[in-house]
Amino acid sequence: MFEARRLSTKLLLQILVTLMIIPYLFPLVVMVQGSLAGEGLGNYQAVFAVGTVGTFFRNSVIVSASTILIVYVLTMFAAFGFSKLHIRGKEVYFWLILAALTLPEVVLLTPLFATTLSLGVYDTYWAVVLPLAALQIPFAVLLARKFIDGVPDSLFDAARVDGANIFTAFRYIVVPMTRPIAAAIVVLTLIGSWNDYLLPLVLIQDPAKQTITLLPQFFVSQFSNDQTKVLASAVITAIPEIVAYLCLQRLFERGLAAGALK
């Protein structure tokens, strides 16, 4: 693995990385500056004064937490099975799961709309949670399997000798040793579910159940397209996932690095 040792090399790499992230930071800086234009923090006070921010936030928390729980449980069980269990034809199933990565969300909107209507879950949280989980699982399984491949088989052999069954080995070996990749999966799933716009827009019509990504659109009509307050609502939307990433940053980077190397 490449490692910079000389101070001049480290400085050069730092300058290079800084220059590379400027194009990505520029829109964020413009958004924050725009949200503070005119009335300054008064734009944020006006947004909170409407009283619907808490409802949008609560709905996003419910959707994101439910999606994370489903993705984590199914991903860990699937990755453990693909990596350590002797399952006939498991490579075929694994590649079928990865094939789902080629399906964009836009293409799936019409069949998802018809499916939610037939199942009777249209305009409910499940109409968004289940498709979001299905879209996140393939990549999460790919990451988790690579990570679990690096767990020594001797640990499972020792557990089997001690009388542990598959579920016991999963609980006491896989779960504790996969915390870094689990943190990466949680962050990636949170970002994907929290930022999703199309599914809540199409599959949820009740304003009391809409997620926070629809908040700027709500304020476009609420404030007669006052861009400062719309940008303020966009900033509010981004804050929770930024905080979550900062809290889990070390585990997230460690999990991705370990999954990539193994």
PDB file of C-alpha atoms in Angstrom:
ATOM      1  CA  MET A   1       0.000   0.000   0.000  1.00  0.00           C
ATOM      2  CA  PHE A   2       1.359   3.427  -0.957  1.00  0.00           C
ATOM      3  CA  GLU A   3       2.399   5.609   1.959  1.00  0.00           C
ATOM      4  CA  ALA A   4       3.916   9.082   1.773  1.00  0.00           C
ATOM      5  CA  ARG A   5       6.913   9.429   4.094  1.00  0.00           C
ATOM      6  CA  ARG A   6       8.561  12.679   3.075  1.00  0.00           C
ATOM      7  CA  LEU A   7       7.070  15.958   4.271  1.00  0.00           C
ATOM      8  CA  SER A   8       7.218  17.484   0.793  1.00  0.00           C
ATOM      9  CA  THR A   9       5.290  14.527  -0.637  1.00  0.00           C
ATOM     10  CA  LYS A  10       2.633  14.793   2.064  1.00  0.00           C
ATOM     11  CA  LEU A  11       2.219  18.520   1.398  1.00  0.00           C
ATOM     12  CA  LEU A  12       1.952  17.925  -2.334  1.00  0.00           C
ATOM     13  CA  LEU A  13      -0.686  15.239  -1.833  1.00  0.00           C
ATOM     14  CA  GLN A  14      -2.622  17.450   0.574  1.00  0.00           C
ATOM     15  CA  ILE A  15      -2.625  20.320  -1.936  1.00  0.00           C
ATOM     16  CA  LEU A  16      -3.722  17.951  -4.702  1.00  0.00           C
ATOM     17  CA  VAL A  17      -6.583  16.522  -2.617  1.00  0.00           C
ATOM     18  CA  THR A  18      -7.673  20.036  -1.596  1.00  0.00           C
ATOM     19  CA  LEU A  19      -7.797  21.164  -5.226  1.00  0.00           C
ATOM     20  CA  MET A  20      -9.786  18.059  -6.163  1.00  0.00           C
ATOM     21  CA  ILE A  21     -12.509  18.662  -3.553  1.00  0.00           C
ATOM     22  CA  ILE A  22     -12.991  22.381  -4.342  1.00  0.00           C
ATOM     23  CA  PRO A  23     -15.452  21.683  -7.214  1.00  0.00           C
ATOM     24  CA  TYR A  24     -17.548  19.600  -4.812  1.00  0.00           C
ATOM     25  CA  LEU A  25     -17.409  22.172  -2.009  1.00  0.00           C
ATOM     26  CA  PHE A  26     -18.321  25.136  -4.235  1.00  0.00           C
ATOM     27  CA  PRO A  27     -22.056  24.275  -4.559  1.00  0.00           C
ATOM     28  CA  LEU A  28     -22.279  23.710  -0.790  1.00  0.00           C
ATOM     29  CA  VAL A  29     -20.659  27.068  -0.067  1.00  0.00           C
ATOM     30  CA  VAL A  30     -23.018  28.794  -2.501  1.00  0.00           C
ATOM     31  CA  MET A  31     -26.006  27.065  -0.888  1.00  0.00           C
ATOM     32  CA  VAL A  32     -25.007  28.167   2.628  1.00  0.00           C
ATOM     33  CA  GLN A  33     -24.247  31.720   1.488  1.00  0.00           C
ATOM     34  CA  GLY A  34     -27.591  31.903  -0.318  1.00  0.00           C
ATOM     35  CA  SER A  35     -29.436  30.665   2.765  1.00  0.00           C
ATOM     36  CA  LEU A  36     -27.914  33.511   4.802  1.00  0.00           C
ATOM     37  CA  ALA A  37     -28.640  36.229   2.249  1.00  0.00           C
ATOM     38  CA  GLY A  38     -31.135  38.936   3.098  1.00  0.00           C
ATOM     39  CA  GLU A  39     -32.415  38.200   6.593  1.00  0.00           C
ATOM     40  CA  GLY A  40     -29.457  35.983   7.600  1.00  0.00           C
ATOM     41  CA  LEU A  41     -30.434  33.533  10.333  1.00  0.00           C
ATOM     42  CA  GLY A  42     -33.940  34.930  10.050  1.00  0.00           C
ATOM     43  CA  ASN A  43     -34.384  32.696   6.998  1.00  0.00           C
ATOM     44  CA  TYR A  44     -33.865  29.644   9.212  1.00  0.00           C
ATOM     45  CA  GLN A  45     -36.219  31.041  11.839  1.00  0.00           C
ATOM     46  CA  ALA A  46     -38.882  31.530   9.167  1.00  0.00           C
ATOM     47  CA  VAL A  47     -38.470  27.946   8.010  1.00  0.00           C
ATOM     48  CA  PHE A  48     -38.813  26.547  11.536  1.00  0.00           C
ATOM     49  CA  ALA A  49     -41.708  28.902  12.278  1.00  0.00           C
ATOM     50  CA  VAL A  50     -43.874  27.131   9.702  1.00  0.00           C
ATOM     51  CA  GLY A  51     -43.963  24.137  12.055  1.00  0.00           C
ATOM     52  CA  THR A  52     -43.754  21.361   9.465  1.00  0.00           C
ATOM     53  CA  VAL A  53     -39.991  20.774   9.598  1.00  0.00           C
ATOM     54  CA  GLY A  54     -40.374  18.416  12.531  1.00  0.00           C
ATOM     55  CA  THR A  55     -42.930  16.321  10.634  1.00  0.00           C
ATOM     56  CA  PHE A  56     -40.693  16.002   7.570  1.00  0.00           C
ATOM     57  CA  PHE A  57     -37.720  15.214   9.786  1.00  0.00           C
ATOM     58  CA  ARG A  58     -39.629  12.566  11.737  1.00  0.00           C
ATOM     59  CA  ASN A  59     -40.766  10.878   8.539  1.00  0.00           C
ATOM     60  CA  SER A  60     -37.204  10.768   7.187  1.00  0.00           C
ATOM     61  CA  VAL A  61     -35.951   9.309  10.463  1.00  0.00           C
ATOM     62  CA  ILE A  62     -38.594   6.570  10.304  1.00  0.00           C
ATOM     63  CA  VAL A  63     -37.828   5.754   6.664  1.00  0.00           C
ATOM     64  CA  SER A  64     -34.044   5.884   7.105  1.00  0.00           C
ATOM     65  CA  ALA A  65     -33.972   3.898  10.354  1.00  0.00           C
ATOM     66  CA  SER A  66     -36.267   1.209   8.932  1.00  0.00           C
ATOM     67  CA  THR A  67     -34.202   0.981   5.744  1.00  0.00           C
ATOM     68  CA  ILE A  68     -30.921   0.770   7.676  1.00  0.00           C
ATOM     69  CA  LEU A  69     -32.272  -2.000   9.919  1.00  0.00           C
ATOM     70  CA  ILE A  70     -33.516  -4.089   6.985  1.00  0.00           C
ATOM     71  CA  VAL A  71     -30.357  -3.545   4.942  1.00  0.00           C
ATOM     72  CA  TYR A  72     -28.035  -4.353   7.843  1.00  0.00           C
ATOM     73  CA  VAL A  73     -29.779  -7.572   8.893  1.00  0.00           C
ATOM     74  CA  LEU A  74     -30.269  -8.963   5.382  1.00  0.00           C
ATOM     75  CA  THR A  75     -26.824  -7.865   4.209  1.00  0.00           C
ATOM     76  CA  MET A  76     -24.967  -9.481   7.099  1.00  0.00           C
ATOM     77  CA  PHE A  77     -26.853 -12.764   6.808  1.00  0.00           C
ATOM     78  CA  ALA A  78     -26.392 -12.827   3.015  1.00  0.00           C
ATOM     79  CA  ALA A  79     -22.708 -11.882   3.147  1.00  0.00           C
ATOM     80  CA  PHE A  80     -22.036 -14.510   5.833  1.00  0.00           C
ATOM     81  CA  GLY A  81     -23.747 -17.160   3.751  1.00  0.00           C
ATOM     82  CA  PHE A  82     -21.959 -16.226   0.533  1.00  0.00           C
ATOM     83  CA  SER A  83     -18.588 -16.045   2.270  1.00  0.00           C
ATOM     84  CA  LYS A  84     -18.458 -18.885   4.809  1.00  0.00           C
ATOM     85  CA  LEU A  85     -21.320 -21.309   4.241  1.00  0.00           C
ATOM     86  CA  HIS A  86     -21.351 -24.136   1.733  1.00  0.00           C
ATOM     87  CA  ILE A  87     -24.441 -23.319  -0.328  1.00  0.00           C
ATOM     88  CA  ARG A  88     -25.026 -24.996  -3.651  1.00  0.00           C
ATOM     89  CA  GLY A  89     -24.959 -22.480  -6.507  1.00  0.00           C
ATOM     90  CA  LYS A  90     -24.238 -19.550  -4.195  1.00  0.00           C
ATOM     91  CA  GLU A  91     -22.042 -17.808  -6.788  1.00  0.00           C
ATOM     92  CA  VAL A  92     -24.960 -17.758  -9.217  1.00  0.00           C
ATOM     93  CA  TYR A  93     -27.189 -16.153  -6.577  1.00  0.00           C
ATOM     94  CA  PHE A  94     -24.431 -13.696  -5.707  1.00  0.00           C
ATOM     95  CA  TRP A  95     -24.071 -12.495  -9.287  1.00  0.00           C
ATOM     96  CA  LEU A  96     -27.834 -12.259  -9.658  1.00  0.00           C
ATOM     97  CA  ILE A  97     -27.868  -9.923  -6.673  1.00  0.00           C
ATOM     98  CA  LEU A  98     -25.054  -7.856  -8.176  1.00  0.00           C
ATOM     99  CA  ALA A  99     -26.998  -7.632 -11.438  1.00  0.00           C
ATOM    100  CA  ALA A 100     -29.497  -5.471  -9.548  1.00  0.00           C
ATOM    101  CA  LEU A 101     -26.801  -2.765  -9.404  1.00  0.00           C
ATOM    102  CA  THR A 102     -27.388  -2.147 -13.109  1.00  0.00           C
ATOM    103  CA  LEU A 103     -31.030  -1.129 -12.567  1.00  0.00           C
ATOM    104  CA  PRO A 104     -31.469   2.651 -12.124  1.00  0.00           C
ATOM    105  CA  GLU A 105     -34.162   3.896  -9.814  1.00  0.00           C
ATOM    106  CA  VAL A 106     -35.972   5.821 -12.564  1.00  0.00           C
ATOM    107  CA  VAL A 107     -36.558   2.672 -14.624  1.00  0.00           C
ATOM    108  CA  LEU A 108     -38.177   0.957 -11.624  1.00  0.00           C
ATOM    109  CA  LEU A 109     -40.674   3.710 -10.774  1.00  0.00           C
ATOM    110  CA  THR A 110     -43.541   2.400 -12.901  1.00  0.00           C
ATOM    111  CA  PRO A 111     -43.344  -1.257 -11.759  1.00  0.00           C
ATOM    112  CA  LEU A 112     -42.836  -0.114  -8.155  1.00  0.00           C
ATOM    113  CA  PHE A 113     -45.903   2.117  -8.382  1.00  0.00           C
ATOM    114  CA  ALA A 114     -47.995  -0.783  -9.711  1.00  0.00           C
ATOM    115  CA  THR A 115     -46.593  -3.170  -7.087  1.00  0.00           C
ATOM    116  CA  THR A 116     -47.303  -0.865  -4.150  1.00  0.00           C
ATOM    117  CA  LEU A 117     -50.882  -0.415  -5.382  1.00  0.00           C
ATOM    118  CA  SER A 118     -51.426  -4.165  -5.700  1.00  0.00           C
ATOM    119  CA  LEU A 119     -49.939  -4.824  -2.254  1.00  0.00           C
ATOM    120  CA  GLY A 120     -51.980  -2.066  -0.653  1.00  0.00           C
ATOM    121  CA  VAL A 121     -48.955  -0.226   0.751  1.00  0.00           C
ATOM    122  CA  TYR A 122     -49.165   2.836  -1.498  1.00  0.00           C
ATOM    123  CA  ASP A 123     -48.941   6.116   0.415  1.00  0.00           C
ATOM    124  CA  THR A 124     -47.341   4.405   3.417  1.00  0.00           C
ATOM    125  CA  TYR A 125     -43.780   4.342   4.737  1.00  0.00           C
ATOM    126  CA  TRP A 126     -43.372   0.768   3.460  1.00  0.00           C
ATOM    127  CA  ALA A 127     -43.865   1.954  -0.111  1.00  0.00           C
ATOM    128  CA  VAL A 128     -40.547   3.792   0.196  1.00  0.00           C
ATOM    129  CA  VAL A 129     -38.683   1.667   2.765  1.00  0.00           C
ATOM    130  CA  LEU A 130     -38.867  -1.665   0.916  1.00  0.00           C
ATOM    131  CA  PRO A 131     -37.685  -0.370  -2.505  1.00  0.00           C
ATOM    132  CA  LEU A 132     -34.923   1.670  -0.863  1.00  0.00           C
ATOM    133  CA  ALA A 133     -33.700  -1.386   1.034  1.00  0.00           C
ATOM    134  CA  ALA A 134     -33.798  -3.505  -2.125  1.00  0.00           C
ATOM    135  CA  LEU A 135     -31.744  -0.915  -4.012  1.00  0.00           C
ATOM    136  CA  GLN A 136     -29.133  -0.631  -1.232  1.00  0.00           C
ATOM    137  CA  ILE A 137     -28.639  -4.338  -0.454  1.00  0.00           C
ATOM    138  CA  PRO A 138     -26.653  -5.445  -3.577  1.00  0.00           C
ATOM    139  CA  PHE A 139     -23.755  -3.036  -3.047  1.00  0.00           C
ATOM    140  CA  ALA A 140     -23.843  -3.579   0.718  1.00  0.00           C
ATOM    141  CA  VAL A 141     -23.591  -7.359   0.209  1.00  0.00           C
ATOM    142  CA  LEU A 142     -20.613  -6.863  -2.099  1.00  0.00           C
ATOM    143  CA  LEU A 143     -18.789  -4.796   0.544  1.00  0.00           C
ATOM    144  CA  ALA A 144     -19.692  -7.053   3.468  1.00  0.00           C
ATOM    145  CA  ARG A 145     -18.748 -10.283   1.689  1.00  0.00           C
ATOM    146  CA  LYS A 146     -15.293  -8.938   0.854  1.00  0.00           C
ATOM    147  CA  PHE A 147     -14.832  -7.999   4.502  1.00  0.00           C
ATOM    148  CA  ILE A 148     -16.064 -11.335   5.904  1.00  0.00           C
ATOM    149  CA  ASP A 149     -13.774 -13.181   3.486  1.00  0.00           C
ATOM    150  CA  GLY A 150     -10.904 -11.814   5.577  1.00  0.00           C
ATOM    151  CA  VAL A 151     -12.200 -13.354   8.821  1.00  0.00           C
ATOM    152  CA  PRO A 152     -10.113 -16.513   9.463  1.00  0.00           C
ATOM    153  CA  ASP A 153     -11.942 -19.792   8.898  1.00  0.00           C
ATOM    154  CA  SER A 154     -10.150 -21.161  11.980  1.00  0.00           C
ATOM    155  CA  LEU A 155     -12.425 -19.056  14.190  1.00  0.00           C
ATOM    156  CA  PHE A 156     -15.517 -20.736  12.782  1.00  0.00           C
ATOM    157  CA  ASP A 157     -13.868 -24.155  12.983  1.00  0.00           C
ATOM    158  CA  ALA A 158     -13.050 -23.555  16.656  1.00  0.00           C
ATOM    159  CA  ALA A 159     -16.600 -22.403  17.331  1.00  0.00           C
ATOM    160  CA  ARG A 160     -17.962 -25.516  15.624  1.00  0.00           C
ATOM    161  CA  VAL A 161     -15.727 -27.739  17.766  1.00  0.00           C
ATOM    162  CA  ASP A 162     -17.066 -25.985  20.877  1.00  0.00           C
ATOM    163  CA  GLY A 163     -20.593 -26.869  19.817  1.00  0.00           C
ATOM    164  CA  ALA A 164     -21.669 -23.525  18.360  1.00  0.00           C
ATOM    165  CA  ASN A 165     -24.250 -23.587  15.587  1.00  0.00           C
ATOM    166  CA  ILE A 166     -24.401 -21.224  12.606  1.00  0.00           C
ATOM    167  CA  PHE A 167     -26.437 -18.554  14.386  1.00  0.00           C
ATOM    168  CA  THR A 168     -24.173 -18.597  17.432  1.00  0.00           C
ATOM    169  CA  ALA A 169     -21.097 -18.207  15.224  1.00  0.00           C
ATOM    170  CA  PHE A 170     -22.797 -15.369  13.406  1.00  0.00           C
ATOM    171  CA  ARG A 171     -23.684 -13.596  16.639  1.00  0.00           C
ATOM    172  CA  TYR A 172     -20.379 -13.945  18.476  1.00  0.00           C
ATOM    173  CA  ILE A 173     -17.903 -13.884  15.573  1.00  0.00           C
ATOM    174  CA  VAL A 174     -19.366 -12.130  12.556  1.00  0.00           C
ATOM    175  CA  VAL A 175     -21.277  -9.328  14.282  1.00  0.00           C
ATOM    176  CA  PRO A 176     -18.395  -8.093  16.544  1.00  0.00           C
ATOM    177  CA  MET A 177     -15.724  -8.415  13.834  1.00  0.00           C
ATOM    178  CA  THR A 178     -17.712  -6.633  11.113  1.00  0.00           C
ATOM    179  CA  ARG A 179     -18.351  -3.384  12.960  1.00  0.00           C
ATOM    180  CA  PRO A 180     -16.167  -1.292  10.604  1.00  0.00           C
ATOM    181  CA  ILE A 181     -17.942  -2.486   7.471  1.00  0.00           C
ATOM    182  CA  ALA A 182     -21.275  -2.263   9.312  1.00  0.00           C
ATOM    183  CA  ALA A 183     -20.560   1.423   9.989  1.00  0.00           C
ATOM    184  CA  ALA A 184     -19.780   1.932   6.309  1.00  0.00           C
ATOM    185  CA  ILE A 185     -23.029   0.228   5.334  1.00  0.00           C
ATOM    186  CA  VAL A 186     -25.010   2.308   7.842  1.00  0.00           C
ATOM    187  CA  VAL A 187     -23.549   5.583   6.506  1.00  0.00           C
ATOM    188  CA  LEU A 188     -24.049   4.633   2.855  1.00  0.00           C
ATOM    189  CA  THR A 189     -27.603   3.459   3.511  1.00  0.00           C
ATOM    190  CA  LEU A 190     -28.361   6.593   5.516  1.00  0.00           C
ATOM    191  CA  ILE A 191     -27.124   8.815   2.696  1.00  0.00           C
ATOM    192  CA  GLY A 192     -29.066   6.850   0.100  1.00  0.00           C
ATOM    193  CA  SER A 193     -32.332   6.752   2.034  1.00  0.00           C
ATOM    194  CA  TRP A 194     -32.120  10.255   3.475  1.00  0.00           C
ATOM    195  CA  ASN A 195     -31.346  11.884   0.113  1.00  0.00           C
ATOM    196  CA  ASP A 196     -33.814   9.910  -1.992  1.00  0.00           C
ATOM    197  CA  TYR A 197     -36.261  12.184  -3.748  1.00  0.00           C
ATOM    198  CA  LEU A 198     -38.067  10.224  -6.470  1.00  0.00           C
ATOM    199  CA  LEU A 199     -39.558   7.397  -4.402  1.00  0.00           C
ATOM    200  CA  PRO A 200     -41.136   9.620  -1.697  1.00  0.00           C
ATOM    201  CA  LEU A 201     -42.364  12.012  -4.409  1.00  0.00           C
ATOM    202  CA  VAL A 202     -44.107   9.272  -6.421  1.00  0.00           C
ATOM    203  CA  LEU A 203     -45.131   6.749  -3.758  1.00  0.00           C
ATOM    204  CA  ILE A 204     -46.217   9.050  -0.904  1.00  0.00           C
ATOM    205  CA  GLN A 205     -48.935  11.654  -1.475  1.00  0.00           C
ATOM    206  CA  ASP A 206     -49.965  12.382   2.117  1.00  0.00           C
ATOM    207  CA  PRO A 207     -48.062  15.545   3.228  1.00  0.00           C
ATOM    208  CA  ALA A 208     -47.995  14.178   6.783  1.00  0.00           C
ATOM    209  CA  LYS A 209     -45.833  11.248   5.584  1.00  0.00           C
ATOM    210  CA  GLN A 210     -43.509  12.994   3.135  1.00  0.00           C
ATOM    211  CA  THR A 211     -39.779  12.999   3.810  1.00  0.00           C
ATOM    212  CA  ILE A 212     -37.387  15.856   4.341  1.00  0.00           C
ATOM    213  CA  THR A 213     -36.071  15.786   0.756  1.00  0.00           C
ATOM    214  CA  LEU A 214     -39.442  17.230  -0.268  1.00  0.00           C
ATOM    215  CA  LEU A 215     -39.035  20.093   2.205  1.00  0.00           C
ATOM    216  CA  PRO A 216     -37.485  22.571  -0.302  1.00  0.00           C
ATOM    217  CA  GLN A 217     -40.336  21.868  -2.725  1.00  0.00           C
ATOM    218  CA  PHE A 218     -42.823  22.514   0.084  1.00  0.00           C
ATOM    219  CA  PHE A 219     -41.227  25.874   0.837  1.00  0.00           C
ATOM    220  CA  VAL A 220     -41.194  26.865  -2.832  1.00  0.00           C
ATOM    221  CA  SER A 221     -44.974  27.142  -2.612  1.00  0.00           C
ATOM    222  CA  GLN A 222     -44.980  28.237   1.036  1.00  0.00           C
ATOM    223  CA  PHE A 223     -42.729  31.261   0.503  1.00  0.00           C
ATOM    224  CA  SER A 224     -43.652  32.088  -3.124  1.00  0.00           C
ATOM    225  CA  ASN A 225     -40.316  30.781  -4.405  1.00  0.00           C
ATOM    226  CA  ASP A 226     -38.221  32.824  -1.930  1.00  0.00           C
ATOM    227  CA  GLN A 227     -34.857  31.254  -2.769  1.00  0.00           C
ATOM    228  CA  THR A 228     -33.168  32.243   0.494  1.00  0.00           C
ATOM    229  CA  LYS A 229     -35.658  30.271   2.573  1.00  0.00           C
ATOM    230  CA  VAL A 230     -35.682  27.387   0.090  1.00  0.00           C
ATOM    231  CA  LEU A 231     -31.877  27.182   0.405  1.00  0.00           C
ATOM    232  CA  ALA A 232     -32.184  27.393   4.188  1.00  0.00           C
ATOM    233  CA  SER A 233     -34.490  24.365   4.117  1.00  0.00           C
ATOM    234  CA  ALA A 234     -31.968  22.556   1.882  1.00  0.00           C
ATOM    235  CA  VAL A 235     -29.192  23.214   4.405  1.00  0.00           C
ATOM    236  CA  ILE A 236     -31.386  21.875   7.215  1.00  0.00           C
ATOM    237  CA  THR A 237     -31.963  18.749   5.126  1.00  0.00           C
ATOM    238  CA  ALA A 238     -28.223  18.077   4.789  1.00  0.00           C
ATOM    239  CA  ILE A 239     -27.204  18.597   8.439  1.00  0.00           C
ATOM    240  CA  PRO A 240     -28.233  15.184   9.930  1.00  0.00           C
ATOM    241  CA  GLU A 241     -26.289  13.065   7.440  1.00  0.00           C
ATOM    242  CA  ILE A 242     -23.216  15.299   7.801  1.00  0.00           C
ATOM    243  CA  VAL A 243     -23.333  14.821  11.573  1.00  0.00           C
ATOM    244  CA  ALA A 244     -23.799  11.057  11.159  1.00  0.00           C
ATOM    245  CA  TYR A 245     -20.816  10.814   8.824  1.00  0.00           C
ATOM    246  CA  LEU A 246     -18.578  12.819  11.151  1.00  0.00           C
ATOM    247  CA  CYS A 247     -19.527  10.582  14.082  1.00  0.00           C
ATOM    248  CA  LEU A 248     -18.826   7.384  12.120  1.00  0.00           C
ATOM    249  CA  GLN A 249     -16.012   8.700   9.929  1.00  0.00           C
ATOM    250  CA  ARG A 250     -13.194   6.517  11.277  1.00  0.00           C
ATOM    251  CA  LEU A 251     -15.191   3.298  11.186  1.00  0.00           C
ATOM    252  CA  PHE A 252     -16.566   4.216   7.761  1.00  0.00           C
ATOM    253  CA  GLU A 253     -13.119   4.766   6.234  1.00  0.00           C
ATOM    254  CA  ARG A 254     -11.696   1.711   7.967  1.00  0.00           C
ATOM    255  CA  GLY A 255     -14.521  -0.473   6.739  1.00  0.00           C
ATOM    256  CA  LEU A 256     -14.279   0.704   3.135  1.00  0.00           C
ATOM    257  CA  ALA A 257     -10.485   0.352   3.113  1.00  0.00           C
ATOM    258  CA  ALA A 258     -10.602  -3.142   4.621  1.00  0.00           C
ATOM    259  CA  GLY A 259     -13.361  -4.233   2.272  1.00  0.00           C
ATOM    260  CA  ALA A 260     -11.431  -2.953  -0.741  1.00  0.00           C
ATOM    261  CA  LEU A 261      -8.150  -4.613   0.277  1.00  0.00           C
ATOM    262  CA  LYS A 262      -9.654  -7.983   1.137  1.00  0.00           C
TER     263      LYS A 262
END
